[in-house]
Every structure is written in structure tokens, then in C-alpha cells.
Amino acid sequence: MGYGHKDTSGEVASGDHETGSDNSFEDQNENRLQILLDFAKLPESVKRRVNALKNILVEYKSVESEFYHEIFELEKKFRDRFVPLLEKRNGIISGAVDPTDAEATWNYVNDAEALIGDLIKQNFDAQDESLNAVGKIEENTDVKGIPKFWLKVLLHAPVTAEMIVDNDQPILEHLTDVRVTYDNTDRKMSFSLNFYFSPNEYFKERVITKTYFFDNNLPAENPLLYEGPRIVRAQVSPITWNPGKNVTVKFVKKVKKHKNRKEVRTITKELKQDSFFNFFYPPPESLNDEDLDEETEDLLEEDFRIGSFIRDTLIPQAVLFFTGEYEDSDRPHTKRQPGKGNDEAPECNQS
Amino acid sequence: MGYGHKDTSGEVASGDHETGSDNSFEDQNENRLQILLDFAKLPESVKRRVNALKNILVEYKSVESEFYHEIFELEKKFRDRFVPLLEKRNGIISGAVDPTDAEATWNYVNDAEALIGDLIKQNFDAQDESLNAVGKIEENTDVKGIPKFWLKVLLHAPVTAEMIVDNDQPILEHLTDVRVTYDNTDRKMSFSLNFYFSPNEYFKERVITKTYFFDNNLPAENPLLYEGPRIVRAQVSPITWNPGKNVTVKFVKKVKKHKNRKEVRTITKELKQDSFFNFFYPPPESLNDEDLDEETEDLLEEDFRIGSFIRDTLIPQAVLFFTGEYEDSDRPHTKRQPGKGNDEAPECNQS
């Protein structure tokens, strides 16, 4: 079935890619050519049987597509079980409720402390200053909730951090929650990221919703290429910017002379600007569109990666981004306790 | 929930790793140190609330662990639906049944032909010889089933190919099927790879079973490190080799002189040999063992990657390895029809 098989096969393949000296990309292509040619030479009676196996694989893949649909249903069902936990989290962040002493006691290993130690060792320059800095704990005790929680979360996750410019920060201070919802009306699978904002001077909406649509059909031309549902399109609820507050555009005045006459006109030109809020203006195209140009395809794929990251990693583990404790186990990082094997080897996950 | 979140976050992260010039590993560690230090300076009242969020995340992760358990149940349920298809496949491979004309007609794009064209273009040297070779189709028409199907599948998948030595091939010609079974007695999740062999001169068993056991518990020391179930241990049913037929060992006779006396003794020493069948002698250790040495850990992880690859990719798509048509979408390959986006972008899968 392999809802996680991409990981596995990829990992192993790139592994032997590195080690095997006679296993270069060229050699592999040659091997492959040989395999394809050997197959071409087989008797017709055998090729007929192989075709039959391919047709069986098509049936297999269409059952697999149902499997993925049921996983989607399961995800939706579990999302409902997460809601009370996310409500509770939001209450604490907003300051609506304060945790009890029991709730506010962390009884496990404190990764942040270990990490600070490790990182200071690696950044000798910063050492003195940093160590002094830790001493100065802010003494403002009447803080409500956790100020700028979501802004900091977005700034601390490398994926979203690089999308944020200075102009965005005062707006993102109004971001109060990010939630996922699921939909599969008529078996058209989709999920939405909902960004909640407190009343602000920038736009009218209290929530901006970005919806990602999946294609879970077997490719018509060659159903054997099916590898599970994939996002093909994104759509965002409109943002009503207050006048002059849209940070995704800049208005530039240009003085334009008429060619022949001596008249002078001032033209206002709208220029695109870097902004986190460009995330809410994705290309309208679908990955399934015929004749999609490569640039748009890349833009869409990057957008879908970011959307999946927000859904799967940023939203649930927001607190670990806030503190700096989030560990991407796919990425080289300060190795702690090698040989424990507890925080490593995600490739071996069942999923 | 993120049963596929590893992919996504990893992809994006490595993406900006490449592009951002001031985004080096060192810089990121410095950024991270700053984030951790900024957190350390927050007022105690805020830190209490953050602890509460961490405790909520532990609850979240324990629900997530149930979610993965249900996915496992779903996978088991669907595996039952695949059984008739796999039986049918095996019938055709063994020659027990021959497909009807309808079953033996492939109505979709023939990737093999396109691939041969592309690869020949890339391998000019091989061109002449190859093109001639395709002409010579074997004329043996009374072939039964698909001879050496599984041996060829294993030889054509890079992951397993590099495990096979010459000595293994005559044994693997007896490999008639590979199947997965699932077990979750007492919620101890495991799956087994079952290798079926026709009667042979090498060993007594008709089936060799390798079982992989998952750990789906939240790590006791720090439950926030939970990332879904992961394989921790493998176990294989015993192989009863016929005398002198065990290809995983070699017996070397050594003449040994006694130090003082003039006696001469012949000692037979057992040496390990490279063989695919070493896959059936995995280390007995578990990834959860305390004080596991790094070498054993690497061996286990490699073994689990291979097991997952066989389960998720090799078994279902065996026919595509047989023909040479299997495309690992994670791997650089002969690019066909860029911009179509149909056979690319597996990172965007929901799963």
C-alpha cells in the first residue's frame, strides 16, 4: 500500500547511490536500458502474461486509492478529537484561561536546556554574551497569555520565516490561531488552513481560509503512475484590505511624457512586493492543467509543500517552534546522545 | 496529524537550505540559539503557560499514536482485499493459469517503449547493438508462466540487487512469491515478509518468514519526540540448510602447528560470506536497547529500510521492476514530458 513508501524507497536508493562506486546515475541508466531490452526480447507468450500483471496492478492501485480515501476519513475523524486540545491551547495563548500548577509543570526531559548547552558549545563567539543574557529574565509579571505566540512560531520555522518581511510583522501580531478543517464532499478531498486574526487596521476579515484540493484519481493515460492523492490546486477566501494597507503591493508614481505633445501625466503603477501575505494569492492554476508552464508548476509545488508543512508540522507542534525546541529529524542537527535511537530513524516509521 | 509529514517538512527545509545564502547550517544554529535564549528570558508566568502547551502536545501525541494504530488496522483490512489480486498474479507467474486475451491487453501508455527510446538517446555507445538486440525476440513459445520472475524483480531493484551475489541466484530461481501479512495481537504491531520457495536442494523450508516489530509508544523520557510507529526489531523463522549448502558461510581449513610439540592439526573455520540470505540473519537487538552500539544501530536501520521497501514498493509493483519500468519519483531520472506534472511531485501527496 505504502502511504509512506516514498520515504523508504528514496532513502535506500540514495543510500546505495552514495556508497556504490559502480552505481552512478549513468551506470544505472545503462543497467536499466539493459533490463528494458532484455524484457523486449522475451517471447510474446511471456509478454502477454506481463501485460496481465500490469492490469492486475491497475486494479491494485484503484483499491489503493480507496485506501487513501479511508485514511483521509480517518484523519478527519481524528481531527475532531484534536479540537478540544487545540481549544485549550488557544485559551492559554490568548490569556482566557491560566493553567493550574499541575498543568504548568513539565515532568519530562527539558530539551531546551540541553540544546542551549550544545549550541553554546558550538557558537563560542556568542558564549559570553549569551550566558549573561540568560540571566536577565524579564520581570513583567502581568503579561496576559503568551504574547505574539503565532508570529514567533512563524518566525522560528525556517519554511515560514523566509516568507516574512518587516511590513508583515505588525499584521501577524494579530494572528491568534491557525486551524485545519477537512472536507470531502462528493469524494473531492480537500483541507483548509484557517488563519484567525484579532480586529486590526489592515483588513476587514477575522479569518482567512486557504483551501487545498486533492486529486485522488488514477492518471487516465497511465494508471500505473498513481502514487496516492496529491494536492493539485489552492484557493483562498478574499482579503478586503483597508485603503493603502495591502502589503503585497506597492504603488509607484511615474511621470510619463507624451511622445509628440509636451503634456506630462502622472501614472500610478502597482508593483508586487515580497510579503508573507502573498501566500494568500496562490496561482489559480491546477497541476492537472494541460500546458502548465514550468514556472507556475514550481510555484504551485512550493506552495503545496508549505501548506502541507503548516498542516502537518507547524500547527500541531507550534509550541516547539515557539521555544526553539523543534527538531527536524530529516535535517542535520546538533546530535544528542548518539546511539539512543529514540529521536532518530524516522525512515523506519511504519507510516 | 502528519503520517507523511516527514517528507514535507524535510523537502521544504532542504529547499531553502540550498537557496538562502545566509541560511547555512551554522547560521541556523545561531538563529536557533537566539530563539532558545529569547525564550529563556521570558517571564516565569509565560513559561508556565508554555509548559501547559507542552503537556497538551503530549496529549495530542498520544491521540496521534491511536491514529497510527487505526491506520495499521486499515492497512490490515485492505491487505485482505489485495489477496485475491496477488493470488491471481501468482497464478499467472507460476503458469497455473494463462490470461485471456482481454486480460493480456495493455490499453494504456507503454512506458517501457518511451523509456527505451529516451535511454538509448542517452547511451549512444549502446545504440547500435541495442537496437539490433530488440529485433531478436526469443522464439521459445512453450514457456510456462513467467520464468525467474522474482529473481529478476530482486535483481532489477537497486536496493535488493546489491545484496545478491552469484551464489544466491540459483537459490532465488526457486523464489515463487513474496507476501506480506499483518499482526497486531495485544496492540503489538508487526508485519511479516513471507518468502515462498519451490522444493530445492538448498534448504528444507518452503517459506521463510521475516517479521518486523513496531514500537508505537511515546518515548518515556520525552514524549514530544514521538513521530509515529517505528520498526525496532526483526526476527526470522529458522532456515534448515542442507549440508554444505548454506551460502552465508564459507568453511576454511587451516593447518595449525602446536607451538612446542611438532603436532599438526587441521581446523575448520567458519567465515561469513556476502549473500542475499544474510537478510535472514538480522541482528537480534532492538533499537530500544540501552547502550546499543552505533554499528548495530546502522545495521538495524538499513535492514528496516530494506524491509519497508520490499513491503511497500517491491511487492505491489513487482511487475514494473521485472520490466524495468519502475520510476522512483524521489530519484533523478530520465525526465519525460516536463510540465505535465503527472508523474512528478510526490511531495505533494496527502500521505
CSV table of N, CA and C in Angstrom, one decimal, chain B residues 52-154:
chain,number,residue,atom,x,y,z
B,52,ALA,N,2.3,24.3,29.9
B,52,ALA,CA,1.0,23.8,29.8
B,52,ALA,C,0.7,23.4,28.3
B,53,LEU,N,1.2,24.2,27.4
B,53,LEU,CA,1.1,23.8,26.0
B,53,LEU,C,1.8,22.6,25.6
B,54,LYS,N,3.0,22.4,26.3
B,54,LYS,CA,3.7,21.2,26.0
B,54,LYS,C,3.0,19.9,26.5
B,55,ASN,N,2.4,20.1,27.7
B,55,ASN,CA,1.6,19.0,28.2
B,55,ASN,C,0.4,18.7,27.3
B,56,ILE,N,-0.2,19.7,26.7
B,56,ILE,CA,-1.3,19.5,25.8
B,56,ILE,C,-0.7,18.7,24.5
B,57,LEU,N,0.5,19.1,24.1
B,57,LEU,CA,1.1,18.4,23.0
B,57,LEU,C,1.3,16.9,23.3
B,58,VAL,N,1.6,16.6,24.5
B,58,VAL,CA,1.8,15.2,24.9
B,58,VAL,C,0.4,14.5,24.7
B,59,GLU,N,-0.6,15.1,25.2
B,59,GLU,CA,-2.0,14.5,25.0
B,59,GLU,C,-2.3,14.3,23.5
B,60,TYR,N,-1.9,15.3,22.7
B,60,TYR,CA,-2.1,15.3,21.3
B,60,TYR,C,-1.4,14.1,20.6
B,61,LYS,N,-0.1,14.0,21.1
B,61,LYS,CA,0.7,12.9,20.5
B,61,LYS,C,0.1,11.5,20.9
B,62,SER,N,-0.5,11.4,22.1
B,62,SER,CA,-1.0,10.1,22.4
B,62,SER,C,-2.3,9.8,21.6
B,63,VAL,N,-3.0,10.8,21.3
B,63,VAL,CA,-4.1,10.6,20.4
B,63,VAL,C,-3.6,10.2,19.0
B,64,GLU,N,-2.5,10.8,18.6
B,64,GLU,CA,-1.8,10.6,17.3
B,64,GLU,C,-1.4,9.1,17.3
B,65,SER,N,-0.9,8.6,18.4
B,65,SER,CA,-0.4,7.2,18.4
B,65,SER,C,-1.6,6.3,18.2
B,66,GLU,N,-2.8,6.6,18.7
B,66,GLU,CA,-4.0,5.8,18.4
B,66,GLU,C,-4.4,5.9,16.9
B,67,PHE,N,-4.2,7.1,16.3
B,67,PHE,CA,-4.5,7.3,14.9
B,67,PHE,C,-3.6,6.4,14.1
B,68,TYR,N,-2.3,6.3,14.4
B,68,TYR,CA,-1.4,5.4,13.7
B,68,TYR,C,-1.8,4.0,13.8
B,69,HIS,N,-2.3,3.6,15.0
B,69,HIS,CA,-2.8,2.3,15.3
B,69,HIS,C,-4.0,2.0,14.4
B,70,GLU,N,-4.9,2.9,14.2
B,70,GLU,CA,-6.0,2.7,13.3
B,70,GLU,C,-5.6,2.6,11.9
B,71,ILE,N,-4.6,3.4,11.5
B,71,ILE,CA,-4.1,3.3,10.1
B,71,ILE,C,-3.6,1.8,9.9
B,72,PHE,N,-2.9,1.3,10.9
B,72,PHE,CA,-2.4,-0.1,10.8
B,72,PHE,C,-3.5,-1.0,10.6
B,73,GLU,N,-4.6,-0.8,11.4
B,73,GLU,CA,-5.8,-1.7,11.2
B,73,GLU,C,-6.4,-1.6,9.8
B,74,LEU,N,-6.4,-0.4,9.3
B,74,LEU,CA,-6.9,-0.1,8.0
B,74,LEU,C,-6.0,-0.8,6.9
B,75,GLU,N,-4.8,-0.7,7.1
B,75,GLU,CA,-3.8,-1.3,6.2
B,75,GLU,C,-4.0,-2.9,6.2
B,76,LYS,N,-4.2,-3.4,7.4
B,76,LYS,CA,-4.5,-4.8,7.5
B,76,LYS,C,-5.8,-5.2,6.8
B,77,LYS,N,-6.8,-4.4,7.0
B,77,LYS,CA,-8.1,-4.6,6.3
B,77,LYS,C,-8.0,-4.6,4.8
B,78,PHE,N,-7.2,-3.6,4.3
B,78,PHE,CA,-7.1,-3.5,2.9
B,78,PHE,C,-6.2,-4.6,2.3
B,79,ARG,N,-5.2,-5.0,3.1
B,79,ARG,CA,-4.3,-6.1,2.6
B,79,ARG,C,-5.2,-7.3,2.3
B,80,ASP,N,-6.3,-7.6,3.1
B,80,ASP,CA,-7.1,-8.7,2.7
B,80,ASP,C,-7.8,-8.5,1.4
B,81,ARG,N,-8.1,-7.3,1.0
B,81,ARG,CA,-8.7,-7.0,-0.3
B,81,ARG,C,-7.7,-7.2,-1.4
B,82,PHE,N,-6.4,-7.1,-1.1
B,82,PHE,CA,-5.4,-7.3,-2.1
B,82,PHE,C,-5.1,-8.8,-2.4
B,83,VAL,N,-5.4,-9.6,-1.4
B,83,VAL,CA,-5.1,-11.0,-1.5
B,83,VAL,C,-5.5,-11.7,-2.8
B,84,PRO,N,-6.8,-11.5,-3.2
B,84,PRO,CA,-7.3,-12.2,-4.5
B,84,PRO,C,-6.4,-11.7,-5.7
B,85,LEU,N,-6.1,-10.4,-5.7
B,85,LEU,CA,-5.3,-9.9,-6.8
B,85,LEU,C,-3.9,-10.5,-6.8
B,86,LEU,N,-3.3,-10.7,-5.6
B,86,LEU,CA,-2.0,-11.3,-5.5
B,86,LEU,C,-2.0,-12.7,-5.9
B,87,GLU,N,-3.1,-13.4,-5.5
B,87,GLU,CA,-3.3,-14.8,-5.9
B,87,GLU,C,-3.3,-15.0,-7.4
B,88,LYS,N,-4.1,-14.1,-8.0
B,88,LYS,CA,-4.2,-14.1,-9.5
B,88,LYS,C,-2.9,-13.9,-10.1
B,89,ARG,N,-2.2,-12.9,-9.6
B,89,ARG,CA,-0.8,-12.6,-10.1
B,89,ARG,C,0.1,-13.8,-10.0
B,90,ASN,N,0.0,-14.5,-8.9
B,90,ASN,CA,0.9,-15.6,-8.6
B,90,ASN,C,0.5,-16.8,-9.6
B,91,GLY,N,-0.8,-16.9,-9.9
B,91,GLY,CA,-1.3,-18.0,-10.8
B,91,GLY,C,-0.7,-17.8,-12.2
B,92,ILE,N,-0.6,-16.5,-12.6
B,92,ILE,CA,0.0,-16.2,-13.9
B,92,ILE,C,1.5,-16.4,-14.0
B,93,ILE,N,2.1,-16.0,-12.9
B,93,ILE,CA,3.6,-16.1,-12.8
B,93,ILE,C,4.0,-17.6,-12.8
B,94,SER,N,3.3,-18.4,-12.1
B,94,SER,CA,3.6,-19.8,-11.9
B,94,SER,C,3.2,-20.6,-13.2
B,95,GLY,N,2.3,-20.1,-14.0
B,95,GLY,CA,1.8,-20.8,-15.1
B,95,GLY,C,0.6,-21.6,-14.9
B,96,ALA,N,0.1,-21.5,-13.6
B,96,ALA,CA,-1.1,-22.3,-13.3
B,96,ALA,C,-2.3,-21.8,-14.2
B,97,VAL,N,-2.4,-20.5,-14.4
B,97,VAL,CA,-3.4,-20.0,-15.4
B,97,VAL,C,-2.8,-19.1,-16.4
B,98,ASP,N,-3.4,-19.1,-17.6
B,98,ASP,CA,-2.9,-18.2,-18.6
B,98,ASP,C,-4.0,-17.1,-18.8
B,99,PRO,N,-3.6,-15.9,-18.9
B,99,PRO,CA,-4.6,-14.8,-19.0
B,99,PRO,C,-5.4,-14.9,-20.3
B,100,THR,N,-6.6,-14.4,-20.3
B,100,THR,CA,-7.4,-14.3,-21.5
B,100,THR,C,-6.9,-13.2,-22.4
B,101,ASP,N,-7.3,-13.1,-23.6
B,101,ASP,CA,-6.8,-12.0,-24.5
B,101,ASP,C,-7.1,-10.6,-23.9
B,102,ALA,N,-8.3,-10.5,-23.4
B,102,ALA,CA,-8.7,-9.2,-22.8
B,102,ALA,C,-7.8,-8.9,-21.6
B,103,GLU,N,-7.5,-9.9,-20.8
B,103,GLU,CA,-6.7,-9.6,-19.6
B,103,GLU,C,-5.2,-9.3,-20.0
B,104,ALA,N,-4.8,-9.9,-21.2
B,104,ALA,CA,-3.4,-9.7,-21.6
B,104,ALA,C,-3.2,-8.5,-22.5
B,105,THR,N,-4.2,-7.7,-22.6
B,105,THR,CA,-4.1,-6.5,-23.5
B,105,THR,C,-3.8,-5.3,-22.6
B,106,TRP,N,-2.8,-4.5,-22.9
B,106,TRP,CA,-2.5,-3.3,-22.1
B,106,TRP,C,-3.0,-2.1,-22.9
B,107,ASN,N,-4.0,-1.5,-22.3
B,107,ASN,CA,-4.7,-0.4,-23.0
B,107,ASN,C,-4.2,1.0,-22.8
B,108,TYR,N,-3.1,1.1,-22.0
B,108,TYR,CA,-2.6,2.4,-21.7
B,108,TYR,C,-1.3,2.7,-22.3
B,109,VAL,N,-0.7,3.9,-22.0
B,109,VAL,CA,0.6,4.3,-22.4
B,109,VAL,C,1.6,3.2,-22.1
B,110,ASN,N,2.5,2.8,-23.1
B,110,ASN,CA,3.5,1.9,-22.8
B,110,ASN,C,4.8,2.6,-22.4
B,111,ASP,N,5.0,2.7,-21.1
B,111,ASP,CA,6.2,3.4,-20.6
B,111,ASP,C,7.5,2.8,-21.1
B,112,ALA,N,7.5,1.5,-21.1
B,112,ALA,CA,8.8,0.8,-21.5
B,112,ALA,C,9.3,1.3,-22.8
B,113,GLU,N,8.4,1.4,-23.8
B,113,GLU,CA,8.8,1.8,-25.1
B,113,GLU,C,9.4,3.2,-25.1
B,114,ALA,N,8.7,4.1,-24.4
B,114,ALA,CA,9.2,5.5,-24.3
B,114,ALA,C,10.5,5.5,-23.6
B,115,LEU,N,10.7,4.8,-22.6
B,115,LEU,CA,11.9,4.7,-21.8
B,115,LEU,C,13.1,4.2,-22.6
B,116,ILE,N,12.8,3.1,-23.4
B,116,ILE,CA,13.9,2.6,-24.2
B,116,ILE,C,14.4,3.7,-25.1
B,117,GLY,N,13.5,4.4,-25.7
B,117,GLY,CA,13.8,5.5,-26.7
B,117,GLY,C,14.7,6.5,-25.9
B,118,ASP,N,14.2,7.0,-24.8
B,118,ASP,CA,15.0,8.0,-24.0
B,118,ASP,C,16.4,7.5,-23.6
B,119,LEU,N,16.4,6.3,-23.1
B,119,LEU,CA,17.7,5.8,-22.6
B,119,LEU,C,18.7,5.5,-23.7
B,120,ILE,N,18.2,5.0,-24.9
B,120,ILE,CA,19.1,4.8,-26.0
B,120,ILE,C,19.7,6.1,-26.4
B,121,LYS,N,18.9,7.2,-26.4
B,121,LYS,CA,19.4,8.5,-26.8
B,121,LYS,C,20.6,8.9,-25.8
B,122,GLN,N,20.4,8.5,-24.6
B,122,GLN,CA,21.4,8.9,-23.6
B,122,GLN,C,22.7,8.0,-23.6
B,123,ASN,N,22.5,6.8,-24.2
B,123,ASN,CA,23.6,5.9,-24.2
B,123,ASN,C,24.0,5.6,-25.6
B,124,PHE,N,24.6,6.6,-26.3
B,124,PHE,CA,24.9,6.4,-27.7
B,124,PHE,C,25.7,5.2,-28.0
B,125,ASP,N,26.7,4.9,-27.1
B,125,ASP,CA,27.6,3.7,-27.3
B,125,ASP,C,26.8,2.4,-27.5
B,126,ALA,N,25.8,2.3,-26.7
B,126,ALA,CA,25.0,1.0,-26.7
B,126,ALA,C,24.0,1.0,-27.9
B,127,GLN,N,23.9,2.1,-28.6
B,127,GLN,CA,22.8,2.3,-29.5
B,127,GLN,C,22.7,1.1,-30.6
B,128,ASP,N,23.7,1.0,-31.3
B,128,ASP,CA,23.7,0.1,-32.5
B,128,ASP,C,23.3,-1.3,-32.0
B,129,GLU,N,24.1,-1.8,-31.1
B,129,GLU,CA,24.0,-3.1,-30.5
B,129,GLU,C,22.5,-3.3,-30.0
B,130,SER,N,22.1,-2.3,-29.2
B,130,SER,CA,20.8,-2.4,-28.5
B,130,SER,C,19.7,-2.5,-29.5
B,131,LEU,N,19.7,-1.6,-30.5
B,131,LEU,CA,18.6,-1.6,-31.5
B,131,LEU,C,18.5,-2.9,-32.2
B,132,ASN,N,19.7,-3.5,-32.5
B,132,ASN,CA,19.7,-4.8,-33.1
B,132,ASN,C,19.1,-5.9,-32.2
B,133,ALA,N,19.5,-5.7,-31.0
B,133,ALA,CA,19.1,-6.7,-30.0
B,133,ALA,C,17.6,-6.8,-29.8
B,134,VAL,N,16.9,-5.6,-29.9
B,134,VAL,CA,15.5,-5.6,-29.7
B,134,VAL,C,14.8,-6.4,-30.8
B,135,GLY,N,15.4,-6.5,-32.0
B,135,GLY,CA,14.8,-7.2,-33.0
B,135,GLY,C,14.7,-8.7,-32.7
B,136,LYS,N,15.7,-9.2,-32.0
B,136,LYS,CA,15.7,-10.7,-31.7
B,136,LYS,C,14.8,-11.1,-30.6
B,137,ILE,N,13.6,-11.3,-30.9
B,137,ILE,CA,12.7,-11.8,-29.8
B,137,ILE,C,12.8,-13.3,-29.7
B,138,GLU,N,13.0,-13.7,-28.4
B,138,GLU,CA,13.1,-15.2,-28.2
B,138,GLU,C,11.9,-15.9,-28.8
B,139,GLU,N,12.2,-17.1,-29.4
B,139,GLU,CA,11.0,-17.7,-30.1
B,139,GLU,C,10.5,-18.9,-29.3
B,140,ASN,N,11.0,-19.1,-28.1
B,140,ASN,CA,10.6,-20.2,-27.3
B,140,ASN,C,9.1,-20.0,-26.9
B,141,THR,N,8.2,-20.6,-27.5
B,141,THR,CA,6.8,-20.3,-27.3
B,141,THR,C,6.1,-21.2,-26.2
B,142,ASP,N,6.8,-22.3,-25.8
B,142,ASP,CA,6.1,-23.1,-24.8
B,142,ASP,C,6.7,-22.9,-23.4
B,143,VAL,N,7.0,-21.6,-23.2
B,143,VAL,CA,7.4,-21.2,-21.8
B,143,VAL,C,6.2,-21.3,-20.9
B,144,LYS,N,6.4,-21.8,-19.7
B,144,LYS,CA,5.4,-21.9,-18.7
B,144,LYS,C,5.4,-20.6,-17.8
B,145,GLY,N,4.4,-19.9,-17.6
B,145,GLY,CA,4.3,-18.8,-16.7
B,145,GLY,C,5.4,-17.7,-17.1
B,146,ILE,N,5.9,-17.1,-16.1
B,146,ILE,CA,7.0,-16.1,-16.3
B,146,ILE,C,8.2,-16.6,-15.5
B,147,PRO,N,9.2,-17.2,-16.3
B,147,PRO,CA,10.3,-17.8,-15.6
B,147,PRO,C,11.2,-16.8,-14.8
B,148,LYS,N,11.7,-17.2,-13.7
B,148,LYS,CA,12.6,-16.4,-12.9
B,148,LYS,C,12.1,-15.1,-12.5
B,149,PHE,N,10.7,-15.0,-12.5
B,149,PHE,CA,10.1,-13.7,-12.2
B,149,PHE,C,10.7,-13.0,-11.0
B,150,TRP,N,10.6,-13.6,-9.8
B,150,TRP,CA,11.0,-13.0,-8.6
B,150,TRP,C,12.5,-12.7,-8.5
B,151,LEU,N,13.3,-13.6,-9.1
B,151,LEU,CA,14.8,-13.4,-9.1
B,151,LEU,C,15.1,-12.1,-9.9
B,152,LYS,N,14.4,-12.0,-11.0
B,152,LYS,CA,14.6,-10.8,-11.9
B,152,LYS,C,14.1,-9.5,-11.1
B,153,VAL,N,13.0,-9.6,-10.5
B,153,VAL,CA,12.5,-8.4,-9.7
B,153,VAL,C,13.5,-8.0,-8.7
B,154,LEU,N,14.1,-9.0,-8.0
B,154,LEU,CA,15.1,-8.6,-6.9
B,154,LEU,C,16.3,-8.1,-7.6
